[in-house]
Amino acid sequence: MNLIEDARDLFLPAACASCRSARAAGGGVWRGLCPDCAAELQALRPRLAAPLHAAPPAVAAGPYTGALAEALNEYKERARRELAPALGALLGRALAVVAPEVPGAVLVPVPPTAAARRARGFDHVAAACAGLG
């Protein structure tokens, strides 16, 4: 977050990135979301998918519906950067599920294309992964 974004949020508070009807809550990991949508995301439980053939297992933070789908779309397509910590937290929980299944597994973020990065104005993958260590 930078000074310009902080000032914008102070004087022009954003609507919730998911429901767009409530005012987004203050700071913390769930910034950019109203309390109801933040609670919906916090209640998600990662799901481990059964791999096909000899593929490694795949894990999802939750079903691509509701608050999660809306938050992801706002983050990627409308550059709602304040959602990076929340989405990173969900990714971290998903990784914690798959780690025991695949010892030594590593996360390899796939960077956006140069055109996508220019269009968004930031690397959304790196920002979401920043808090994962």
Coordinates of N, CA and C in Angstrom, one line a residue:
M1 N 0.9 -1.2 0.0 CA 0.0 0.0 0.0 C 0.9 1.2 0.0
N2 N 0.5 2.2 -0.7 CA 1.3 3.5 -0.8 C 0.5 4.6 -0.3
L3 N 1.1 5.8 -0.2 CA 0.4 7.0 0.4 C -0.8 7.4 -0.4
I4 N -0.7 7.3 -1.7 CA -1.8 7.7 -2.6 C -3.0 6.8 -2.3
E5 N -2.8 5.5 -2.3 CA -3.8 4.5 -2.1 C -4.4 4.7 -0.7
D6 N -3.6 5.0 0.3 CA -4.1 5.2 1.7 C -5.0 6.5 1.7
A7 N -4.6 7.5 1.1 CA -5.4 8.8 1.0 C -6.7 8.5 0.3
R8 N -6.6 7.8 -0.8 CA -7.9 7.5 -1.5 C -8.9 6.7 -0.7
D9 N -8.4 5.7 0.1 CA -9.2 4.9 0.9 C -9.8 5.8 2.1
L10 N -9.1 6.8 2.5 CA -9.5 7.6 3.6 C -10.7 8.5 3.1
F11 N -10.5 9.1 2.0 CA -11.5 10.1 1.5 C -12.6 9.5 0.6
L12 N -12.3 8.4 0.0 CA -13.2 7.7 -0.9 C -13.2 6.3 -0.6
P13 N -13.8 5.9 0.5 CA -13.8 4.5 0.9 C -14.5 3.6 -0.2
A14 N -13.8 2.5 -0.4 CA -14.3 1.6 -1.5 C -15.4 0.7 -1.0
A15 N -16.2 0.3 -1.9 CA -17.2 -0.7 -1.6 C -16.6 -2.1 -1.5
C16 N -17.2 -3.0 -0.8 CA -16.7 -4.3 -0.7 C -16.4 -4.9 -2.1
A17 N -15.2 -5.6 -2.2 CA -14.8 -6.2 -3.5 C -15.7 -7.3 -3.9
S18 N -16.4 -7.9 -2.9 CA -17.2 -9.1 -3.3 C -18.7 -8.7 -3.5
C19 N -19.3 -8.1 -2.5 CA -20.8 -7.9 -2.7 C -21.0 -6.5 -3.3
R20 N -20.1 -5.6 -3.2 CA -20.2 -4.2 -3.7 C -21.3 -3.4 -3.2
S21 N -22.0 -3.9 -2.2 CA -23.1 -3.2 -1.6 C -22.8 -2.6 -0.2
A22 N -21.9 -3.2 0.4 CA -21.5 -2.7 1.8 C -20.1 -2.0 1.7
R23 N -19.8 -1.2 2.6 CA -18.6 -0.5 2.7 C -17.5 -1.5 3.1
A24 N -16.3 -1.4 2.4 CA -15.2 -2.3 2.8 C -14.7 -2.0 4.2
A25 N -14.3 -3.0 4.9 CA -13.8 -2.8 6.3 C -12.5 -2.2 6.2
G26 N -12.0 -1.9 7.4 CA -10.7 -1.3 7.6 C -9.5 -2.2 7.2
G27 N -8.4 -2.0 8.0 CA -7.2 -2.7 7.7 C -7.2 -4.2 8.0
G28 N -6.0 -4.8 8.1 CA -5.9 -6.2 8.4 C -5.9 -7.0 7.1
V29 N -5.8 -8.3 7.3 CA -5.7 -9.2 6.2 C -6.9 -9.1 5.3
W30 N -8.1 -8.9 5.8 CA -9.4 -8.9 5.1 C -9.8 -7.6 4.6
R31 N -8.8 -6.7 4.4 CA -9.1 -5.3 3.9 C -9.7 -5.4 2.5
G32 N -10.6 -4.5 2.3 CA -11.3 -4.5 1.0 C -12.6 -5.3 0.9
L33 N -12.9 -5.9 2.0 CA -14.1 -6.7 2.1 C -15.0 -6.3 3.3
C34 N -16.3 -6.4 3.1 CA -17.2 -6.1 4.2 C -17.1 -7.2 5.2
P35 N -17.5 -7.0 6.4 CA -17.5 -8.1 7.4 C -18.1 -9.4 7.0
D36 N -19.3 -9.3 6.3 CA -20.0 -10.5 5.9 C -19.2 -11.3 4.8
C37 N -18.6 -10.6 3.9 CA -17.8 -11.3 2.8 C -16.5 -11.8 3.4
A38 N -15.9 -11.1 4.3 CA -14.7 -11.6 4.9 C -15.0 -12.8 5.7
A39 N -16.1 -12.9 6.4 CA -16.5 -14.1 7.2 C -16.7 -15.3 6.2
E40 N -17.3 -15.0 5.1 CA -17.5 -16.1 4.1 C -16.2 -16.7 3.6
L41 N -15.2 -15.8 3.3 CA -13.9 -16.3 2.9 C -13.2 -17.0 4.0
Q42 N -13.3 -16.5 5.3 CA -12.6 -17.2 6.4 C -13.2 -18.5 6.7
A43 N -14.5 -18.7 6.3 CA -15.2 -20.0 6.6 C -14.8 -21.1 5.5
L44 N -14.2 -20.6 4.4 CA -13.8 -21.6 3.4 C -12.8 -22.6 3.9
R45 N -13.0 -23.8 3.5 CA -12.0 -24.9 3.8 C -11.4 -25.4 2.5
P46 N -10.1 -25.5 2.4 CA -9.5 -26.0 1.2 C -9.9 -27.4 0.9
R47 N -10.0 -27.7 -0.4 CA -10.4 -29.0 -0.8 C -9.3 -29.6 -1.6
L48 N -8.9 -30.8 -1.3 CA -7.9 -31.6 -2.0 C -8.6 -32.4 -3.0
A49 N -8.1 -32.2 -4.3 CA -8.7 -33.0 -5.4 C -8.0 -34.3 -5.6
A50 N -8.7 -35.3 -5.9 CA -8.0 -36.6 -6.2 C -7.3 -36.5 -7.6
P51 N -6.0 -36.8 -7.6 CA -5.3 -36.6 -8.9 C -5.7 -37.7 -9.9
L52 N -5.6 -37.3 -11.1 CA -5.8 -38.3 -12.2 C -4.5 -38.9 -12.6
H53 N -4.5 -40.1 -12.8 CA -3.2 -40.8 -13.3 C -2.1 -40.6 -12.2
A54 N -1.0 -40.2 -12.7 CA 0.2 -40.0 -11.7 C 0.4 -38.5 -11.4
A55 N -0.6 -37.7 -11.7 CA -0.4 -36.3 -11.4 C -0.4 -36.0 -9.9
P56 N 0.4 -34.9 -9.5 CA 0.3 -34.6 -8.1 C -1.0 -34.1 -7.7
P57 N -1.4 -34.1 -6.4 CA -2.7 -33.6 -6.0 C -2.8 -32.1 -6.2
A58 N -4.0 -31.7 -6.4 CA -4.3 -30.3 -6.6 C -5.2 -29.9 -5.4
V59 N -5.1 -28.6 -5.0 CA -5.9 -28.1 -3.9 C -6.5 -26.8 -4.3
A60 N -7.7 -26.5 -3.8 CA -8.4 -25.3 -4.1 C -8.7 -24.7 -2.7
A61 N -8.7 -23.3 -2.7 CA -9.0 -22.6 -1.4 C -10.5 -22.8 -1.1
G62 N -11.3 -23.0 -2.1 CA -12.7 -23.2 -2.0 C -13.4 -23.2 -3.3
P63 N -14.7 -23.4 -3.4 CA -15.3 -23.4 -4.7 C -15.3 -22.0 -5.3
Y64 N -15.2 -21.9 -6.6 CA -15.1 -20.7 -7.3 C -16.6 -20.1 -7.5
T65 N -17.1 -19.7 -6.4 CA -18.5 -19.1 -6.4 C -18.5 -18.0 -5.3
G66 N -19.5 -17.3 -5.2 CA -19.8 -16.3 -4.1 C -18.6 -15.3 -3.9
A67 N -18.3 -15.1 -2.7 CA -17.4 -14.0 -2.3 C -16.0 -14.3 -2.9
L68 N -15.6 -15.6 -2.9 CA -14.3 -15.9 -3.5 C -14.2 -15.6 -4.9
A69 N -15.1 -16.0 -5.7 CA -15.1 -15.7 -7.2 C -15.1 -14.2 -7.4
E70 N -15.9 -13.5 -6.7 CA -16.0 -12.0 -6.8 C -14.7 -11.3 -6.4
A71 N -14.1 -11.8 -5.3 CA -12.9 -11.2 -4.9 C -11.7 -11.4 -5.9
L72 N -11.7 -12.6 -6.4 CA -10.6 -13.0 -7.4 C -10.8 -12.1 -8.6
N73 N -12.0 -12.0 -9.1 CA -12.2 -11.2 -10.3 C -11.9 -9.7 -10.0
E74 N -12.3 -9.2 -8.9 CA -12.0 -7.8 -8.6 C -10.4 -7.6 -8.5
Y75 N -9.8 -8.5 -7.9 CA -8.3 -8.5 -7.7 C -7.6 -8.5 -9.1
K76 N -8.0 -9.4 -9.9 CA -7.3 -9.6 -11.2 C -7.7 -8.6 -12.2
E77 N -9.0 -8.3 -12.4 CA -9.5 -7.5 -13.5 C -9.7 -6.0 -13.1
R78 N -9.8 -5.7 -11.9 CA -10.0 -4.3 -11.5 C -8.9 -3.8 -10.5
A79 N -7.8 -4.6 -10.4 CA -6.6 -4.2 -9.7 C -6.9 -3.8 -8.3
R80 N -7.8 -4.5 -7.6 CA -8.0 -4.2 -6.2 C -6.9 -4.8 -5.3
R81 N -5.8 -4.1 -5.3 CA -4.6 -4.6 -4.7 C -4.7 -4.9 -3.2
E82 N -5.6 -4.3 -2.6 CA -5.8 -4.5 -1.1 C -6.2 -5.9 -0.8
L83 N -6.7 -6.6 -1.8 CA -7.1 -8.0 -1.6 C -6.0 -9.0 -1.5
A84 N -4.8 -8.6 -1.9 CA -3.6 -9.5 -2.0 C -3.4 -10.3 -0.6
P85 N -3.4 -9.6 0.5 CA -3.2 -10.4 1.8 C -4.3 -11.4 2.0
A86 N -5.6 -11.1 1.7 CA -6.6 -12.1 2.0 C -6.5 -13.3 1.0
L87 N -6.2 -13.0 -0.2 CA -6.1 -14.1 -1.2 C -4.8 -14.9 -0.9
G88 N -3.8 -14.2 -0.4 CA -2.6 -15.0 0.0 C -2.8 -15.8 1.2
A89 N -3.6 -15.4 2.1 CA -4.0 -16.2 3.3 C -4.7 -17.4 2.9
L90 N -5.7 -17.3 2.0 CA -6.4 -18.4 1.5 C -5.5 -19.4 0.8
L91 N -4.6 -18.9 0.0 CA -3.6 -19.7 -0.7 C -2.7 -20.5 0.3
G92 N -2.3 -19.8 1.3 CA -1.5 -20.4 2.4 C -2.2 -21.6 3.1
R93 N -3.5 -21.4 3.3 CA -4.3 -22.5 3.9 C -4.4 -23.7 3.0
A94 N -4.6 -23.4 1.7 CA -4.7 -24.5 0.7 C -3.4 -25.2 0.6
L95 N -2.2 -24.5 0.7 CA -0.9 -25.2 0.6 C -0.7 -26.0 1.8
A96 N -1.2 -25.6 3.0 CA -1.0 -26.4 4.2 C -1.8 -27.7 4.1
V97 N -2.8 -27.8 3.3 CA -3.5 -29.1 3.1 C -2.8 -30.0 2.2
V98 N -2.1 -29.5 1.2 CA -1.4 -30.3 0.2 C 0.0 -30.7 0.7
A99 N 0.6 -29.9 1.5 CA 2.0 -30.2 1.9 C 2.2 -31.6 2.5
P100 N 1.3 -32.1 3.4 CA 1.5 -33.4 4.0 C 1.4 -34.5 2.9
E101 N 0.6 -34.2 1.9 CA 0.3 -35.2 0.8 C 1.5 -35.4 -0.1
V102 N 2.3 -34.3 -0.3 CA 3.4 -34.2 -1.2 C 4.6 -33.6 -0.5
P103 N 5.3 -34.4 0.3 CA 6.5 -33.9 1.0 C 7.5 -33.3 0.0
G104 N 8.0 -32.2 0.4 CA 9.0 -31.5 -0.5 C 8.4 -30.7 -1.6
A105 N 7.0 -30.6 -1.6 CA 6.4 -29.8 -2.7 C 6.8 -28.4 -2.6
V106 N 6.8 -27.7 -3.7 CA 7.1 -26.3 -3.7 C 6.0 -25.6 -4.5
L107 N 5.8 -24.3 -4.2 CA 4.9 -23.5 -4.9 C 5.7 -22.8 -6.0
V108 N 5.3 -22.9 -7.2 CA 5.9 -22.2 -8.3 C 4.9 -21.2 -8.9
P109 N 4.9 -20.0 -8.5 CA 3.9 -19.0 -9.1 C 4.2 -18.8 -10.6
V110 N 3.1 -18.8 -11.3 CA 3.2 -18.5 -12.8 C 3.0 -17.0 -13.0
P111 N 4.1 -16.4 -13.4 CA 3.9 -14.9 -13.6 C 3.0 -14.5 -14.7
P112 N 2.4 -13.4 -14.6 CA 1.5 -12.9 -15.7 C 2.4 -12.6 -16.9
T113 N 1.7 -12.5 -18.1 CA 2.4 -12.0 -19.3 C 2.8 -10.6 -19.1
A114 N 3.7 -10.1 -19.8 CA 4.1 -8.7 -19.8 C 2.9 -7.8 -20.0
A115 N 2.1 -8.2 -21.0 CA 0.9 -7.4 -21.4 C -0.1 -7.3 -20.2
A116 N -0.3 -8.4 -19.5 CA -1.2 -8.5 -18.4 C -0.7 -7.7 -17.2
R117 N 0.6 -7.8 -17.0 CA 1.2 -7.0 -15.9 C 1.1 -5.5 -16.2
R118 N 1.3 -5.1 -17.4 CA 1.1 -3.6 -17.8 C -0.3 -3.2 -17.6
A119 N -1.2 -4.0 -18.1 CA -2.6 -3.7 -18.0 C -3.1 -3.5 -16.5
R120 N -2.6 -4.4 -15.7 CA -3.0 -4.4 -14.3 C -2.2 -3.3 -13.5
G121 N -1.0 -3.1 -13.9 CA -0.2 -2.1 -13.2 C 0.6 -2.8 -12.1
F122 N 0.5 -4.1 -11.9 CA 1.3 -4.8 -10.9 C 1.2 -6.3 -11.2
D123 N 2.1 -7.0 -10.5 CA 2.2 -8.5 -10.7 C 1.3 -9.1 -9.6
H124 N 0.1 -9.4 -10.0 CA -0.9 -9.9 -9.1 C -0.5 -11.2 -8.4
V125 N 0.2 -12.1 -9.1 CA 0.7 -13.3 -8.6 C 1.7 -13.1 -7.5
A126 N 2.7 -12.3 -7.8 CA 3.7 -12.0 -6.8 C 3.1 -11.4 -5.5
A127 N 2.2 -10.5 -5.7 CA 1.6 -9.8 -4.6 C 0.8 -10.7 -3.7
A128 N 0.1 -11.6 -4.3 CA -0.7 -12.6 -3.5 C 0.2 -13.6 -2.8
C129 N 1.3 -13.9 -3.4 CA 2.3 -14.9 -2.8 C 3.3 -14.3 -1.8
A130 N 3.3 -13.0 -1.8 CA 4.3 -12.2 -1.0 C 4.4 -12.7 0.5
G131 N 3.3 -12.9 1.1 CA 3.3 -13.3 2.5 C 3.5 -14.8 2.8
L132 N 3.7 -15.5 1.8 CA 3.9 -17.0 2.0 C 5.3 -17.4 2.3
G133 N 6.2 -16.5 2.2 CA 7.6 -16.9 2.6 C 8.4 -17.5 1.5

